């Protein structure tokens, strides 16, 4: 079994489990949409402010609730299952990659639905050429956020109050992703280059991927 | 430098394990050869499970040294032999949201095995009719049978059983016995732990006790 075969198998089963329990679809997504709805209600009837704030609110809600999507695996990661994977010879790095893969698929779906909800609720005025830039930023943010959540899950494995601790790790480290995602659209609106922000997202994604793969084995051994 | 004896599956020399600053196991010296079955008896909290985790390479010794299937404990060598170790723990290890069949398929795919053999394994463990049940709809005994089917597929060289007979009906106990026999006949070794020394004596070549973290001869 190659590294990638193991990663794909982990991702496949993870997505199957999500399809059955529906944490993202039935719990996290509705709450995120409600949070999007609450903002315009709090702002009152100032429609121009609502329109202007739409993209920023999307990124803020997307990242905050996206953290829950990214961390959902950690809640279900029992020590017995980790031991089983070890004794089946699963490479911990393959497990990290597999979980990041399945999490990214879910995260992209989650952010796309949230984006559609933002259009419906905020009718944001977007600069020309926005679809390509937004989709690219959304994909890179989704991957980075999932890698971050998966890594935080590994760092906190075996600890008490694991979910709370993992959130505390993810929140500050997600800042480059929020900045990169939101500033991509801002730069487009100001007619300046979006490249630096996309590079920030790519660099963050790569750094998290390298850290996740390199640390997977030591973190797994330390969690026991 | 000590030479590893050929054909020895487990070799411990003055090995000790501490967890959270507390000594759980101390001065463990043991040699376990091919086709050998040993039982480890001890009361609750005596360190039996930690002992099995040590042999499963999931816990490293803080003192002394040891080798399992030729790999030195506490080193990176163990990563290469874990695939040859089978462990049945207190709690059956399955993915709760999958069916019994899907659990077996998942394990088979992860080791790069042929899933076509799974149906036969499910038949052998008596799960052919119930394999599509979800874990939550399955009894403890059915989950144990799923683990047994997994071990039929993974064919471990070192089989570790932690109270594996508890809560099982006679048929399921016979299945675990068959696993032990099969492992022994294929040149593997088996370590069983239980609080019931008499239960172990029926199955093991020798029975050791764990008391105050030390191994001692019982029968």
Coordinates of C-alpha atoms in Angstrom, one line a residue:
Chain A
X1 CA 0.0 0.0 0.0
X2 CA 1.6 3.3 -1.0
X3 CA 1.5 6.5 1.0
X4 CA -1.1 8.0 -1.4
X5 CA -3.3 4.9 -1.4
X6 CA -3.4 5.1 2.4
X7 CA -4.1 8.8 2.3
X8 CA -6.9 8.3 -0.2
X9 CA -8.5 5.5 1.8
X10 CA -8.4 7.6 5.0
X11 CA -10.1 10.5 3.1
X12 CA -12.7 8.2 1.5
X13 CA -13.8 6.7 4.8
X14 CA -13.8 10.1 6.4
X15 CA -16.1 11.5 3.8
X16 CA -18.4 8.5 4.1
X17 CA -18.6 9.0 7.8
X18 CA -19.4 12.7 7.3
X19 CA -22.1 11.8 4.8
X20 CA -23.7 9.6 7.5
X21 CA -23.4 11.8 10.5
X22 CA -23.7 15.2 8.7
X23 CA -21.9 17.3 11.2
X24 CA -21.0 19.9 8.6
X25 CA -24.2 19.9 6.6
X26 CA -26.7 19.7 9.5
X27 CA -25.0 21.5 12.3
X28 CA -22.1 23.8 11.4
X29 CA -23.5 25.1 8.1
X30 CA -26.9 26.2 9.4
X31 CA -25.3 28.0 12.3
X32 CA -22.9 29.8 10.0
X33 CA -25.8 31.0 7.7
X34 CA -27.7 32.2 10.8
X35 CA -24.6 34.1 11.8
X36 CA -24.5 35.7 8.4
X37 CA -28.1 36.7 8.8
X38 CA -27.6 38.2 12.3
X39 CA -25.1 40.8 11.0
X40 CA -27.5 42.7 8.7
X41 CA -30.1 42.6 11.5
X42 CA -27.6 44.2 13.9
X43 CA -26.6 46.9 11.3
X44 CA -30.2 48.0 10.9
X45 CA -31.6 49.4 7.6
X46 CA -28.3 50.9 6.2
X47 CA -28.4 48.9 3.0
X48 CA -25.2 50.5 1.6
X49 CA -23.3 49.4 4.8
X50 CA -24.6 45.9 4.5
X51 CA -23.6 45.7 0.8
X52 CA -20.1 47.1 1.6
X53 CA -19.6 44.8 4.6
X54 CA -20.7 41.6 2.8
X55 CA -17.3 40.3 1.7
X56 CA -15.6 41.0 5.1
X57 CA -18.4 39.3 7.0
X58 CA -18.2 36.3 4.6
X59 CA -14.5 35.8 5.4
X60 CA -14.9 36.4 9.1
X61 CA -17.8 33.9 9.4
X62 CA -16.2 31.6 6.9
X63 CA -13.0 31.3 8.9
X64 CA -14.6 31.2 12.3
X65 CA -17.1 28.5 11.5
X66 CA -14.6 26.9 9.1
X67 CA -12.5 26.2 12.2
X68 CA -15.3 24.0 13.5
X69 CA -15.3 22.2 10.2
X70 CA -11.5 21.7 10.4
X71 CA -11.6 20.6 14.0
X72 CA -14.5 18.2 13.7
X73 CA -12.2 15.2 13.1
X74 CA -10.3 15.8 16.3
X75 CA -13.5 15.3 18.3
X76 CA -13.9 11.8 16.9
X77 CA -10.3 10.7 17.0
X78 CA -10.2 8.0 19.7
X79 CA -6.9 6.7 21.0
X80 CA -7.9 3.1 20.1
X81 CA -8.4 4.1 16.5
X82 CA -5.0 5.8 16.4
X83 CA -3.5 2.6 17.8
X84 CA -5.3 0.5 15.2
X85 CA -4.0 2.6 12.4
X86 CA -0.5 2.3 13.8
X87 CA -0.7 -1.5 14.0
X88 CA -2.1 -1.6 10.4
X89 CA 1.1 0.1 9.4
X90 CA -0.6 3.4 8.4
X91 CA 2.0 6.2 7.9
X92 CA 0.9 9.0 10.3
X93 CA 1.8 11.5 7.5
X94 CA -0.6 9.6 5.2
X95 CA -3.2 10.0 7.8
X96 CA -2.6 13.7 8.0
X97 CA -2.8 14.1 4.2
X98 CA -5.9 11.9 4.1
X99 CA -7.7 13.9 6.7
X100 CA -6.5 17.2 5.1
X101 CA -7.9 16.0 1.8
X102 CA -11.3 15.0 3.1
X103 CA -11.5 18.1 5.3
X104 CA -10.6 20.3 2.3
X105 CA -13.4 18.8 0.2
X106 CA -15.9 19.6 3.0
X107 CA -14.4 23.0 3.6
X108 CA -14.7 24.0 0.0
X109 CA -18.3 22.9 -0.1
X110 CA -19.0 24.7 3.1
X111 CA -17.4 28.0 1.9
X112 CA -19.2 27.8 -1.4
X113 CA -22.6 27.5 0.2
X114 CA -21.7 30.3 2.6
X115 CA -20.6 32.5 -0.4
X116 CA -24.0 31.9 -2.1
X117 CA -25.8 32.8 1.2
X118 CA -23.7 36.0 1.3
X119 CA -24.8 37.0 -2.2
X120 CA -28.5 36.4 -1.2
X121 CA -28.3 38.3 2.1
X122 CA -25.8 41.1 1.3
X123 CA -25.9 41.6 -2.4
X124 CA -22.3 42.7 -2.3
X125 CA -20.9 45.0 -5.0
X126 CA -18.0 43.2 -6.4
X127 CA -15.3 44.4 -8.8
X128 CA -15.1 43.0 -12.3
X129 CA -13.1 39.8 -12.6
X130 CA -14.0 38.7 -9.1
X131 CA -15.1 35.1 -9.7
X132 CA -11.7 33.8 -10.5
X133 CA -9.9 35.6 -7.7
X134 CA -12.6 34.7 -5.1
X135 CA -12.7 31.0 -6.1
X136 CA -8.9 30.8 -6.0
X137 CA -8.7 32.6 -2.6
X138 CA -11.5 30.4 -1.3
X139 CA -9.8 27.2 -2.4
X140 CA -6.4 28.2 -0.9
X141 CA -8.1 29.3 2.3
X142 CA -10.1 26.1 2.6
X143 CA -6.9 24.0 2.2
X144 CA -4.9 26.0 4.7
X145 CA -7.7 26.1 7.3
X146 CA -8.1 22.3 7.0
X147 CA -4.4 21.7 7.3
X148 CA -4.3 23.9 10.3
X149 CA -7.3 22.2 12.0
X150 CA -5.8 18.7 11.2
X151 CA -2.4 19.8 12.6
X152 CA -4.0 21.3 15.8
X153 CA -5.9 18.0 16.2
X154 CA -2.7 16.1 16.1
X155 CA -0.9 18.5 18.5
X156 CA -3.7 18.2 21.1
X157 CA -4.3 14.4 20.7
X158 CA -4.4 12.6 24.0
X159 CA -4.9 15.9 26.0
X160 CA -7.9 16.7 28.1
X161 CA -10.0 19.7 26.9
X162 CA -8.7 18.8 23.5
X163 CA -11.3 20.6 21.4
X164 CA -11.0 23.9 23.3
X165 CA -7.2 23.8 23.1
X166 CA -7.2 23.0 19.4
X167 CA -9.5 26.0 18.8
X168 CA -7.0 28.2 20.7
X169 CA -4.2 27.0 18.5
X170 CA -6.1 27.5 15.2
X171 CA -7.6 30.9 15.9
X172 CA -4.3 33.0 15.9
X173 CA -2.6 30.9 13.2
X174 CA -5.6 31.4 10.9
X175 CA -4.9 35.1 10.7
X176 CA -2.7 34.9 7.6
X177 CA -5.6 33.0 5.9
X178 CA -8.2 35.6 6.8
X179 CA -5.9 38.4 5.6
X180 CA -5.0 36.6 2.4
X181 CA -8.6 35.7 1.6
X182 CA -10.1 39.1 2.4
X183 CA -7.3 41.2 0.9
X184 CA -7.5 39.4 -2.4
X185 CA -10.9 40.9 -3.1
X186 CA -9.9 44.3 -1.6
X187 CA -6.9 44.5 -4.0
X188 CA -9.2 43.6 -6.9
X189 CA -11.5 46.5 -5.9
X190 CA -8.6 48.9 -5.6
X191 CA -7.2 47.7 -8.9
X192 CA -3.9 46.6 -7.4
X193 CA -2.2 43.3 -7.8
X194 CA -3.8 40.3 -6.0
X195 CA -0.6 38.3 -6.4
X196 CA 1.0 39.1 -3.0
X197 CA -2.2 37.9 -1.2
X198 CA -2.4 34.7 -3.2
X199 CA 1.2 34.1 -2.5
X200 CA 0.6 34.6 1.2
X201 CA -2.1 31.9 1.0
X202 CA 0.0 29.5 -1.0
X203 CA 3.0 30.0 1.4
X204 CA 0.8 29.4 4.4
X205 CA -0.7 26.3 2.8
X206 CA 2.7 24.9 1.9
X207 CA 4.2 25.7 5.4
X208 CA 1.3 23.9 7.1
X209 CA 1.5 20.9 4.7
X210 CA 5.2 20.6 5.4
X211 CA 4.8 21.0 9.1
X212 CA 1.9 18.5 9.2
X213 CA 3.7 15.8 7.2
X214 CA 7.0 16.3 9.1
X215 CA 5.5 16.4 12.5
X216 CA 2.8 13.6 12.0
X217 CA 5.0 10.8 13.3
X218 CA 6.6 12.6 16.3
X219 CA 3.2 13.9 17.3
X220 CA 1.5 10.5 17.1
X221 CA 4.2 8.9 19.2
X222 CA 4.0 11.7 21.8
X223 CA 0.3 11.5 22.0
X224 CA 0.5 8.0 23.7
Chain B
X1 CA 26.2 -5.0 21.9
X2 CA 23.7 -7.8 22.5
X3 CA 22.7 -10.1 19.7
X4 CA 19.1 -10.8 19.1
X5 CA 18.3 -14.5 19.3
X6 CA 17.0 -15.8 16.0
X7 CA 13.4 -17.0 16.3
X8 CA 12.7 -15.0 19.4
X9 CA 9.6 -12.9 19.0
X10 CA 9.9 -10.9 22.2
X11 CA 12.9 -10.3 24.4
X12 CA 12.8 -8.0 27.4
X13 CA 15.7 -7.3 29.7
X14 CA 15.1 -5.3 32.9
X15 CA 12.5 -3.3 31.0
X16 CA 10.4 -0.8 33.0
X17 CA 7.6 1.6 32.1
X18 CA 6.6 4.7 34.0
X19 CA 3.5 6.7 33.1
X20 CA 2.9 10.2 34.4
X21 CA 5.8 9.8 36.8
X22 CA 4.4 6.6 38.3
X23 CA 6.2 3.3 37.9
X24 CA 3.8 0.8 36.3
X25 CA 6.1 -2.0 35.3
X26 CA 9.7 -2.7 36.5
X27 CA 12.5 -5.2 35.9
X28 CA 10.7 -7.1 33.2
X29 CA 12.8 -9.9 31.8
X30 CA 11.1 -12.2 29.3
X31 CA 11.8 -14.3 26.3
X32 CA 9.1 -15.5 24.0
X33 CA 9.9 -17.8 21.1
X34 CA 8.1 -18.8 17.9
X35 CA 4.9 -20.8 18.3
X36 CA 4.8 -20.0 22.0
X37 CA 1.7 -18.9 23.9
X38 CA 2.0 -17.2 27.3
X39 CA -0.6 -15.9 29.7
X40 CA -0.2 -13.0 32.0
X41 CA -2.5 -12.9 35.0
X42 CA -3.0 -10.1 37.4
X43 CA -5.6 -8.1 39.2
X44 CA -7.1 -4.9 37.9
X45 CA -4.6 -2.1 37.7
X46 CA -1.6 -4.4 38.0
X47 CA -0.2 -3.2 34.7
X48 CA -1.3 -6.0 32.4
X49 CA -2.6 -3.6 29.7
X50 CA 0.5 -1.5 29.9
X51 CA 2.5 -4.7 29.4
X52 CA 0.6 -5.5 26.3
X53 CA 1.1 -1.9 25.0
X54 CA 4.8 -2.3 25.6
X55 CA 4.8 -5.5 23.5
X56 CA 2.7 -3.8 20.9
X57 CA 5.4 -1.0 20.7
X58 CA 2.7 1.6 21.5
X59 CA 4.5 2.4 24.8
X60 CA 8.3 2.6 25.0
X61 CA 10.3 1.4 28.0
X62 CA 11.8 4.1 30.3
X63 CA 14.3 1.6 31.7
X64 CA 16.1 -1.5 30.4
X65 CA 15.7 -2.7 26.8
X66 CA 13.7 -5.0 24.7
X67 CA 13.1 -6.3 21.2
X68 CA 9.8 -7.2 19.5
X69 CA 10.0 -9.1 16.3
X70 CA 13.6 -8.0 16.0
X71 CA 13.0 -4.3 16.5
X72 CA 14.5 -2.5 19.4
X73 CA 11.7 -1.0 21.6
X74 CA 11.8 2.8 21.9
X75 CA 13.5 3.2 18.5
X76 CA 12.3 4.0 15.0
X77 CA 12.8 0.3 14.2
X78 CA 9.4 -0.5 15.6
X79 CA 7.6 1.4 12.8
X80 CA 8.5 -1.4 10.4
X81 CA 7.2 -4.3 12.5
X82 CA 3.9 -2.8 13.8
X83 CA 2.0 -4.2 10.8
X84 CA 3.0 -7.7 12.1
X85 CA 1.4 -7.2 15.5
X86 CA -2.3 -7.9 16.2
X87 CA -4.0 -6.5 19.3
X88 CA -7.4 -7.1 20.7
X89 CA -7.9 -4.6 23.4
X90 CA -10.6 -4.1 26.1
X91 CA -12.8 -2.1 23.8
X92 CA -13.3 -3.4 20.2
X93 CA -11.7 -1.0 17.8
X94 CA -14.0 -0.2 15.0
X95 CA -15.2 2.9 13.1
X96 CA -18.6 3.5 14.7
X97 CA -20.3 5.0 11.6
X98 CA -19.4 2.1 9.3
X99 CA -20.9 -1.3 9.0
X100 CA -19.0 -4.4 10.1
X101 CA -18.2 -5.2 6.5
X102 CA -17.0 -1.7 5.8
X103 CA -14.8 -1.8 8.8
X104 CA -13.1 -4.9 7.5
X105 CA -12.8 -3.4 4.0
X106 CA -11.2 -0.3 5.5
X107 CA -8.5 -2.3 7.3
X108 CA -7.9 -4.5 4.3
X109 CA -7.4 -1.5 2.0
X110 CA -5.1 0.2 4.5
X111 CA -2.7 -2.8 4.5
X112 CA -3.0 -3.1 0.7
X113 CA -4.8 -6.5 1.0
X114 CA -7.2 -8.1 -1.4
X115 CA -10.8 -7.3 -0.3
X116 CA -12.0 -10.4 -2.1
X117 CA -10.8 -12.4 0.9
X118 CA -13.0 -10.5 3.2
X119 CA -16.2 -12.5 2.5
X120 CA -14.4 -15.7 3.5
X121 CA -13.1 -14.1 6.7
X122 CA -16.6 -12.9 7.5
X123 CA -18.0 -16.4 6.9
X124 CA -15.3 -17.9 9.2
X125 CA -16.2 -15.6 12.1
X126 CA -19.9 -16.1 11.6
X127 CA -20.7 -12.7 10.4
X128 CA -21.7 -13.4 6.8
X129 CA -25.4 -12.6 7.5
X130 CA -24.9 -9.7 9.8
X131 CA -21.9 -8.0 8.0
X132 CA -24.0 -5.0 6.8
X133 CA -25.1 -4.1 10.3
X134 CA -23.9 -0.7 11.6
X135 CA -21.6 -0.9 14.6
X136 CA -24.2 0.7 16.8
X137 CA -26.7 -2.0 15.9
X138 CA -24.1 -4.7 16.7
X139 CA -23.5 -6.6 19.9
X140 CA -20.1 -6.7 21.7
X141 CA -19.6 -10.2 20.5
X142 CA -20.2 -9.2 16.9
X143 CA -17.6 -6.4 17.2
X144 CA -15.1 -8.9 18.6
X145 CA -15.8 -11.2 15.7
X146 CA -15.1 -8.3 13.3
X147 CA -11.8 -7.8 15.0
X148 CA -11.1 -11.6 14.6
X149 CA -12.0 -11.3 10.9
X150 CA -9.5 -8.4 10.7
X151 CA -6.8 -10.5 12.3
X152 CA -7.5 -13.3 9.8
X153 CA -6.8 -10.8 7.1
X154 CA -3.7 -9.1 8.6
X155 CA -2.2 -12.5 9.9
X156 CA -0.1 -11.0 12.7
X157 CA 3.2 -12.7 13.8
X158 CA 2.6 -11.5 17.4
X159 CA -1.0 -11.7 18.7
X160 CA -1.8 -9.8 21.8
X161 CA -5.1 -10.4 23.6
X162 CA -6.3 -8.2 26.4
X163 CA -9.2 -9.9 28.3
X164 CA -10.2 -11.1 24.8
X165 CA -12.6 -13.8 26.1
X166 CA -14.6 -11.5 28.4
X167 CA -18.2 -11.1 27.5
X168 CA -18.1 -13.7 24.7
X169 CA -20.3 -16.7 24.1
X170 CA -18.8 -20.1 23.6
X171 CA -18.8 -19.9 19.8
X172 CA -16.9 -16.6 19.9
X173 CA -14.5 -17.9 22.5
X174 CA -13.8 -20.8 20.2
X175 CA -13.1 -18.4 17.4
X176 CA -10.4 -16.6 19.5
X177 CA -9.0 -20.0 20.4
X178 CA -8.8 -20.8 16.7
X179 CA -6.9 -17.5 16.1
X180 CA -4.4 -18.5 18.8
X181 CA -4.0 -21.9 17.3
X182 CA -3.5 -20.5 13.8
X183 CA -1.0 -17.9 15.0
X184 CA 1.0 -20.6 16.8
X185 CA 0.9 -23.0 13.9
X186 CA 2.2 -20.4 11.5
X187 CA 5.2 -19.7 13.8
X188 CA 3.8 -16.7 15.5
X189 CA 3.6 -16.0 19.2
X190 CA 0.7 -15.1 21.4
X191 CA 0.5 -13.2 24.7
X192 CA -2.8 -13.2 26.5
X193 CA -3.6 -11.1 29.6
X194 CA -6.5 -11.8 32.0
X195 CA -7.4 -11.4 35.7
X196 CA -8.3 -15.1 35.6
X197 CA -5.1 -17.3 35.8
X198 CA -7.1 -20.5 35.5
X199 CA -8.6 -19.3 32.3
X200 CA -5.1 -18.7 30.9
X201 CA -3.7 -22.0 32.1
X202 CA -6.0 -23.9 29.8
X203 CA -4.6 -22.1 26.7
X204 CA -1.0 -21.0 27.5
X205 CA 2.3 -22.9 27.6
X206 CA 3.2 -20.9 30.7
X207 CA 1.4 -18.4 32.8
X208 CA 3.1 -15.5 34.5
X209 CA 1.7 -13.1 37.0
X210 CA 2.0 -9.4 37.3
X211 CA 2.3 -8.1 40.8
X212 CA 3.6 -4.7 41.9
X213 CA 4.7 -4.2 38.3
X214 CA 6.9 -7.3 38.2
X215 CA 6.5 -10.5 36.3
X216 CA 6.5 -13.7 38.4
X217 CA 6.0 -17.3 37.6
X218 CA 2.5 -18.7 38.3
X219 CA 2.3 -22.0 36.6

